[in-house]
Coordinates of C-alpha atoms and ligand atoms in Angstrom, one line a residue:
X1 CA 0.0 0.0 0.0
X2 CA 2.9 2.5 0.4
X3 CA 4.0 4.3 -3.0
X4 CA 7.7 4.6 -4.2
X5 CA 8.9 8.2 -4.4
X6 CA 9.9 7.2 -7.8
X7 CA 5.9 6.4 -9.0
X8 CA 4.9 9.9 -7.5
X9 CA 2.3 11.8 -10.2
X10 CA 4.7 14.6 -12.0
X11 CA 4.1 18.1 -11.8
X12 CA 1.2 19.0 -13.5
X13 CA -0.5 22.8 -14.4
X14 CA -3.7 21.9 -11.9
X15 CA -4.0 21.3 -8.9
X16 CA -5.6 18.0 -7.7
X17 CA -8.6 18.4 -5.0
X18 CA -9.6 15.1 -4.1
X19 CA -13.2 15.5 -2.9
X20 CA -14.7 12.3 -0.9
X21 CA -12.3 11.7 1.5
X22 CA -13.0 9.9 4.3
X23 CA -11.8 10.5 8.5
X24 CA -12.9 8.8 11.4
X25 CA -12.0 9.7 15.0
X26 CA -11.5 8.1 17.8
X27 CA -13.9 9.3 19.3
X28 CA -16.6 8.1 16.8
X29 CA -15.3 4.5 16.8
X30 CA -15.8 4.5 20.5
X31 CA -19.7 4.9 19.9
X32 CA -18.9 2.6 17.1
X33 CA -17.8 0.2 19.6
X34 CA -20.6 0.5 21.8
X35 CA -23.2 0.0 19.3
X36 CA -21.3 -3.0 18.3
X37 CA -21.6 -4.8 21.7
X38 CA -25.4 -4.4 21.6
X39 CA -27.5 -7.7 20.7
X40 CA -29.5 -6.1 18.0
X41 CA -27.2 -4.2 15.3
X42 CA -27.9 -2.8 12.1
X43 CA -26.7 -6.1 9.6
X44 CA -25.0 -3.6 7.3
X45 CA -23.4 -1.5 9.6
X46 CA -22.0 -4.7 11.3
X47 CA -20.6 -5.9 8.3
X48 CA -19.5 -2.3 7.0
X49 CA -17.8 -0.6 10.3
X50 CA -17.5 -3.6 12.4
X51 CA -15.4 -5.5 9.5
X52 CA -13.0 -2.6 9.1
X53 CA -12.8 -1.9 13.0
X54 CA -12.2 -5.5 13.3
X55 CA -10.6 -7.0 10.9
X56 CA -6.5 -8.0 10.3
X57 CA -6.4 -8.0 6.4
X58 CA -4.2 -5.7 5.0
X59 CA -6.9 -3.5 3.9
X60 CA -8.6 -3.2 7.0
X61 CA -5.8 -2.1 8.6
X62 CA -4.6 0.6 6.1
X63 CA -8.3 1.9 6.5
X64 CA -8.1 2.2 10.0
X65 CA -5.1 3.9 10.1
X66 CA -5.8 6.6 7.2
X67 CA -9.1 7.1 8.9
X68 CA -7.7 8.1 12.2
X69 CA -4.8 10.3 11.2
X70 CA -5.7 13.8 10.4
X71 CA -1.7 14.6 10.3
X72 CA 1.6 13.2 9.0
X73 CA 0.1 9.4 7.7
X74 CA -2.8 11.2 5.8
X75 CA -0.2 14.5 4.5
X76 CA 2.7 11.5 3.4
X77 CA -0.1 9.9 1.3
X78 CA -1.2 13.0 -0.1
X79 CA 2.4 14.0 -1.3
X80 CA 3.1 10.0 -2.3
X81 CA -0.2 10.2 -5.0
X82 CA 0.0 14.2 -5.9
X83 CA -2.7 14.9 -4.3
X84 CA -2.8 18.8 -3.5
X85 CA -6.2 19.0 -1.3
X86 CA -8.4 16.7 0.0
X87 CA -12.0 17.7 0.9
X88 CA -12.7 15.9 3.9
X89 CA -15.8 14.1 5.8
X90 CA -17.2 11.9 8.4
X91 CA -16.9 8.6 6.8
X92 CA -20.0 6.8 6.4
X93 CA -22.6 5.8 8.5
X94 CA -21.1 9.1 10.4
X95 CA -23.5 9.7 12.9
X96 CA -26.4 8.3 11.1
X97 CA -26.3 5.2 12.7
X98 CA -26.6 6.5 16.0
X99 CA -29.7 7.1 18.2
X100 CA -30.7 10.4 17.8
X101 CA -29.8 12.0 21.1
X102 CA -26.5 10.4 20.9
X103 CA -25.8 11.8 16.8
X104 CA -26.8 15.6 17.7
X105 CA -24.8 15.2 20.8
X106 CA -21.5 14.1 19.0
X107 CA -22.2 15.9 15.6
X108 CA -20.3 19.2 16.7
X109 CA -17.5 17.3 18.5
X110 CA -17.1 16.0 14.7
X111 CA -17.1 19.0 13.3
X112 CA -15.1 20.4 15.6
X113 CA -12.3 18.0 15.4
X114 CA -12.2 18.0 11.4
X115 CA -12.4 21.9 11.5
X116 CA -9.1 21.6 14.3
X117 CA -7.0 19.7 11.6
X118 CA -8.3 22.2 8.8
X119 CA -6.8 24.8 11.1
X120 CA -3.8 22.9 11.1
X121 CA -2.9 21.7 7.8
X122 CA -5.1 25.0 6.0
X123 CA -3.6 24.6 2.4
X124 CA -4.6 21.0 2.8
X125 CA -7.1 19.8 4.2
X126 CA -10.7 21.7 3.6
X127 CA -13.5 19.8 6.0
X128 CA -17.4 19.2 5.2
X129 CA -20.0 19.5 8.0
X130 CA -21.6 16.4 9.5
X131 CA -25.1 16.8 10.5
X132 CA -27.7 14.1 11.8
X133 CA -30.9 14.0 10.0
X134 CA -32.6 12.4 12.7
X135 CA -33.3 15.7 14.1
X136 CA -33.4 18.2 11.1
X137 CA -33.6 21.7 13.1
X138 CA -30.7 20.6 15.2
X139 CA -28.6 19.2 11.5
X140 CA -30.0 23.3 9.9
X141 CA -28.4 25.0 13.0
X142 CA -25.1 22.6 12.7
X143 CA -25.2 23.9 9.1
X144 CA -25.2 27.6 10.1
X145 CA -22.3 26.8 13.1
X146 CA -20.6 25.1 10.2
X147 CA -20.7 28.0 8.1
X148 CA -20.1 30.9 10.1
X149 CA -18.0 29.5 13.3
X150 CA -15.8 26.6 11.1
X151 CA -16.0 28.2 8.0
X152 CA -16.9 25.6 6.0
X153 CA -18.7 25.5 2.9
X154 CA -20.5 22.0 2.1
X155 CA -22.4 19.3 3.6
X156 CA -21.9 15.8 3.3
X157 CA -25.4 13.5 4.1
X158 CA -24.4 9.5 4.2
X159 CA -27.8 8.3 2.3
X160 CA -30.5 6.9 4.3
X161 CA -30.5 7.6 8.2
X162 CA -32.3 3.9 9.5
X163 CA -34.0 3.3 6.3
X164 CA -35.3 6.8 6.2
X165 CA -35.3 9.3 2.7
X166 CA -34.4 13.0 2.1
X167 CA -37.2 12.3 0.0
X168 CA -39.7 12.6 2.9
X169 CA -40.8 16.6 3.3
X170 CA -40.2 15.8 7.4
X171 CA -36.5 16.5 6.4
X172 CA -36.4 19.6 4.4
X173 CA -35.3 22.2 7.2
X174 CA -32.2 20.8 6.5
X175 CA -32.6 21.1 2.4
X176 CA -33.6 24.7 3.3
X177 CA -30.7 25.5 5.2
X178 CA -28.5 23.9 3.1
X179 CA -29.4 26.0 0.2
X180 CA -29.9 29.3 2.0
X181 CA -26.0 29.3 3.2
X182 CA -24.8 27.7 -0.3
X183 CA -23.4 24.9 1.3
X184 CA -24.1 21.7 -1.5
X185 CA -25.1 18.4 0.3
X186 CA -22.6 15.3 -0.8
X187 CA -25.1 12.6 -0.8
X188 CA -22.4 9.5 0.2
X189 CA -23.0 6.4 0.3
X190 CA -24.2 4.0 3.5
X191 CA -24.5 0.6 4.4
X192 CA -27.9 -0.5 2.6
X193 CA -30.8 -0.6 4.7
X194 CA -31.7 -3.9 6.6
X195 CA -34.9 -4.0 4.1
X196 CA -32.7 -4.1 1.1
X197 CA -29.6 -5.7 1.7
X198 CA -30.3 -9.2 2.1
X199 CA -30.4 -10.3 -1.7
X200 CA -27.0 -8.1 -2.4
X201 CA -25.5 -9.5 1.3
X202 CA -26.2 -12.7 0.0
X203 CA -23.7 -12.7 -2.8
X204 CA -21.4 -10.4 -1.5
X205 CA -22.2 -7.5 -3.7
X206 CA -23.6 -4.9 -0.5
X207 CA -20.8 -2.6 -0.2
X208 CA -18.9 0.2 -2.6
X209 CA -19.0 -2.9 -4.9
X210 CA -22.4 -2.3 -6.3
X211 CA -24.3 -2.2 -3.0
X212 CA -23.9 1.5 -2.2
X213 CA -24.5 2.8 -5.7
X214 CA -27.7 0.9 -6.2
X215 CA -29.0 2.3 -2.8
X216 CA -27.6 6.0 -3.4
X217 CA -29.3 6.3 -6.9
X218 CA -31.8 5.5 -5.7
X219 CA -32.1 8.4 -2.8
X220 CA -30.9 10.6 -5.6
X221 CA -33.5 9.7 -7.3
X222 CA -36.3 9.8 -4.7
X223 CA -35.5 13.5 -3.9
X224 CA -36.0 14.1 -7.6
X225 CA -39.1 12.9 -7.9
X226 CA -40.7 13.6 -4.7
X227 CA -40.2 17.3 -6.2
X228 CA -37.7 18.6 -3.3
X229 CA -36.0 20.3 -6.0
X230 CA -38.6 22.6 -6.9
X231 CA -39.2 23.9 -3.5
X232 CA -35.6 24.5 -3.1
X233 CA -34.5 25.1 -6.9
X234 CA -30.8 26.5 -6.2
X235 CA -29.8 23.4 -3.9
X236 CA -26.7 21.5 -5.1
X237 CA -26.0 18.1 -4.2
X238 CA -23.1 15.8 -5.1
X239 CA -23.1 12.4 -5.7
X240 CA -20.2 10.1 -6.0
X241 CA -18.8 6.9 -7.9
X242 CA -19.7 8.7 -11.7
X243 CA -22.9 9.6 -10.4
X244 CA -24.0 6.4 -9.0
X245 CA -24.5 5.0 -12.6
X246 CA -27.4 8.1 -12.8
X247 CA -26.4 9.7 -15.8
X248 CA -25.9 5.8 -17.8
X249 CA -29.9 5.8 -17.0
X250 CA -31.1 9.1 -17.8
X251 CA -32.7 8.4 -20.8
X252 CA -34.8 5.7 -19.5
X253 CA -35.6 7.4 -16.4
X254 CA -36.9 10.4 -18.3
X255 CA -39.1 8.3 -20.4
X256 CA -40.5 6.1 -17.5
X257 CA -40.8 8.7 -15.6
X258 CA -43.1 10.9 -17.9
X259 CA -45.1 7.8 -19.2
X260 CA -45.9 6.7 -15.2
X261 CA -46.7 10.2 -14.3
X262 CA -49.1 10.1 -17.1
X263 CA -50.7 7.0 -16.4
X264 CA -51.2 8.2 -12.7
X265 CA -50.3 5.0 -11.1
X266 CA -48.7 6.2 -7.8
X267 CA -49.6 9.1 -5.6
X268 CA -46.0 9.3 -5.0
X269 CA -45.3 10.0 -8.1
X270 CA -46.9 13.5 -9.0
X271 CA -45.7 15.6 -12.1
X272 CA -43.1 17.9 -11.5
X273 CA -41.3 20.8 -12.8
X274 CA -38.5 19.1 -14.6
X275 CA -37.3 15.6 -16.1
X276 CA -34.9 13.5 -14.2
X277 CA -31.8 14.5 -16.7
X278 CA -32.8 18.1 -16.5
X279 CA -32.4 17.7 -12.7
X280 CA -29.2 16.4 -13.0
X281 CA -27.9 19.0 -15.2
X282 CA -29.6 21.8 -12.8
X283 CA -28.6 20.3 -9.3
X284 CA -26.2 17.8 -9.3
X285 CA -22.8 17.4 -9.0
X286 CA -21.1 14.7 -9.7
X287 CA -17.3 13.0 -9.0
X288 CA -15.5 10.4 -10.3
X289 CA -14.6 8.7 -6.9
X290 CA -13.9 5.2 -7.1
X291 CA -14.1 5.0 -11.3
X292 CA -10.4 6.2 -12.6
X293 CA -11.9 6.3 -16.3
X294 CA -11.6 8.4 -19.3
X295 CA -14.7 7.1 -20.9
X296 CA -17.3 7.0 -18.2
X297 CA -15.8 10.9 -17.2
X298 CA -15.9 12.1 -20.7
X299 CA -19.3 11.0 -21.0
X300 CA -20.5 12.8 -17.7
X301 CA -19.1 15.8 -18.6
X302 CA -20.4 16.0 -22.5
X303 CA -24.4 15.1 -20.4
X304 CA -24.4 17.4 -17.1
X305 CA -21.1 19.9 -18.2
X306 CA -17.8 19.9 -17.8
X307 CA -18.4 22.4 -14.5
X308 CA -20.6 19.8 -12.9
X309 CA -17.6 16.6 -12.9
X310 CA -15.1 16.4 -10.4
X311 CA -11.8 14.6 -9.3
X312 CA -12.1 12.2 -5.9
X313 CA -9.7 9.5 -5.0
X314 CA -11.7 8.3 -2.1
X315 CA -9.3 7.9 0.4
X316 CA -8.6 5.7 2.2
X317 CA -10.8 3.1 1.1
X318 CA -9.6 3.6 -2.7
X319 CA -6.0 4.7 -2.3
X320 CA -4.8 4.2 -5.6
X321 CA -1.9 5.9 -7.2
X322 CA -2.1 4.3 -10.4
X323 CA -5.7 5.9 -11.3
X324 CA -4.0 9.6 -10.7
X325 CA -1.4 8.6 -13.5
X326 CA -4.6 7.4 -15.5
X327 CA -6.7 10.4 -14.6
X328 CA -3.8 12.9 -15.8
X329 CA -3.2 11.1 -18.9
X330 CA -6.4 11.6 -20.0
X331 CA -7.0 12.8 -23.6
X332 CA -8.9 15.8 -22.7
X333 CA -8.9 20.0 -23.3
X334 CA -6.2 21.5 -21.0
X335 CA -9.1 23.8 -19.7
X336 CA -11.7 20.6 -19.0
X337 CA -8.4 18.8 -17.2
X338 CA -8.3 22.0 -14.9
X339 CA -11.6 22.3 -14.2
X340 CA -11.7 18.2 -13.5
X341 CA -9.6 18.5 -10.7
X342 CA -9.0 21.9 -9.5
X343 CA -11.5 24.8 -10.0
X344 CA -14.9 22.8 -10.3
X345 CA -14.0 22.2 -6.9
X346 CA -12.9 25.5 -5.8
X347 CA -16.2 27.1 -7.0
X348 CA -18.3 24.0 -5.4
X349 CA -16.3 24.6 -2.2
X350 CA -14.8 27.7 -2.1
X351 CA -11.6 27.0 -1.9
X352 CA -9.0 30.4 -2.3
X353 CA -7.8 30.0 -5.9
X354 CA -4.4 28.9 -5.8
X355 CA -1.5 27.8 -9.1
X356 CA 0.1 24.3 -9.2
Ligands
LIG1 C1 -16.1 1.7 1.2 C2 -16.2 2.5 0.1 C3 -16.4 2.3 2.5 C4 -16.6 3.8 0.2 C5 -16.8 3.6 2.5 O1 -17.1 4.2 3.7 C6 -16.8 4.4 1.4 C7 -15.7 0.3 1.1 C8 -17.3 3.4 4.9 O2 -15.0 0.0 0.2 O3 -16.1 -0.4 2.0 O4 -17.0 5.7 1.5 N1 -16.8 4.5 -1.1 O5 -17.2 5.7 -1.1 O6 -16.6 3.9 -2.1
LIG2 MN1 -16.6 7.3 -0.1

């Protein structure tokens, strides 16, 4: 897992902002713990968390390690893959696994600790605000502490919180917040739900394999269509992993969508202002995390815009410096490259402007 000095990415004209990466603190992975020991835990939180916290495979332990370290271990793998800045966040479940009075008690320890190491490492690290949806004024007010007393600039949601959807309107303080101080909303992946996951547990395929980006289109999705996005037309919300195969579907989505609405088969499913693809291009966001490839990107960018695609690396769980020599190989405008990895991201998360 450690890279040569001599495979380090060259000098190139951009900077690289790596945009869904992952911490954990130890303070977390006590509740972590505690949750662990109790008889009746979430199945895909147990296999998620409790593998990683547990387990002595190689990759396990590099996770753990690049989790905890908001320093030297996290900086040294930065500097061994070219990676300039990383945009960081609570790494999923976060808090959403949590009881509620538990999550809104530890959110702003979270964010305090990320916002600590932003303070210390300030050309390097830029953090997201953790909120817990399980109690939406208290995740709007964390949004405005985030904003004004850390200074930072973007939200990051882990998908469902206990099988429950951004979808539902009980949740949209924290939509409203979100797009009254600009901050977008990452919508990351979580364990899938203990109504869903059996059939993908079953064969393995749960996790960031094909697991999460089945579970996290599909809340994409559902705050599409519920309409969310009308009420609050200037939200932005990014989405991972090449947009969690969203933009592959658009075509069909926009014509099944249309033709069910039409045929007015579910109440949920009420016309709205826009198609599905029209969404996308008006309110989402999307980064390459965990898919180092030229096709897949060039394809996002010619459907939502080469100002809606950006670089992530994922770390830790996809520390990789192969895909950086991959991603800046890639046959593409000078300008597109730039905006790839460096200044789509400093607009999204105003981030000072700054040369290679
Ligand atoms: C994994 C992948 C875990 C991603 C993650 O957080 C994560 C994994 C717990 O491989 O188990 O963020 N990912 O985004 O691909
Ligand atoms: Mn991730």
């Amino acid at each position: 897992m450690s890279t040569p000095a001599a495979n380090r990415p060259a000098q190139v004209p951009y900077r690289r902002i790596a945009t869904e990466e992952a911490f954990a603190p130890q303070e977390m992975l006590d509740i972590y713990n505690k949750i662990l020991a109790k008889g009746d835990v979430d199945i895909g939180f147990k296999n998620l968390m409790g593998f990683y916290m547990s387990s002595p495979s190689e990759r396990a332990q590099h996770i753990m390690r690049g989790l905890l370290d908001l320093d030297q271990v996290r900086i040294q793998h930065m500097d061994d893959t070219g990676v300039d800045v990383q945009v960081i966040a609570l790494t999923s479940p976060g808090v959403q696994i949590m009881d509620k009075e538990t999550a809104v008690a530890f959110t702003p320890t979270a964010n305090d600790i990320l916002a600590e190491a932003v303070r210390r490492h300030p050309t390097r690290f830029v953090g997201m605000i953790a909120v817990a949806p399980q109690d939406p004024s208290a995740a709007a007010k964390e949004i405005e502490r985030g904003v004004n007393k850390l200074g930072m600039n973007s939200v990051v949601i882990n998908s469902h919180t206990h099988g429950e959807y951004l979808s539902d309107p009980k949740f949209w303080e924290i939509f409203e917040a979100a797009e009254a101080h600009d901050t977008p909303i990452y919508l990351h992946p979580n364990a899938l739900p203990k109504s869903m996951i059996m059939p993908f547990l079953e064969a393995g395929l749960d996790g960031a394999i094909y697991g999460f980006g089945v579970e996290t289109g599909l809340h994409a999705l559902r705050i599409m269509t519920s309409g969310a996005l009308d009420r609050f037309p200037k939200l932005q919300i990014i989405i991972g992993h090449m947009g969690e195969a969203l933009p592959f579907w658009a075509y069909r989505l926009d014509y099944m969508h249309a033709a069910t609405v039409k045929s007015k088969r579910y109440d949920s499913m009420k016309p709205i202002g826009k198609k599905p693809s029209e969404y996308m291009k008006s309110n989402f966001i999307i980064t390459n995390s965990g898919v180092a490839w030229e096709q897949a990107i060039k394809f996002t960018q010619d459907f939502i815009g080469v100002d809606r695609v950006m670089y992530a690396m994922d770390y830790p769980y996809q520390f990789a410096v192969e895909e950086v020599h991959t991603l800046d190989a890639m046959k593409m405008d000078a300008a597109d490259k730039m905006a790839f990895f460096q200044t789509n991201a400093e607009r999204v998360f105003k981030i000072p402007h700054a040369k290679a």
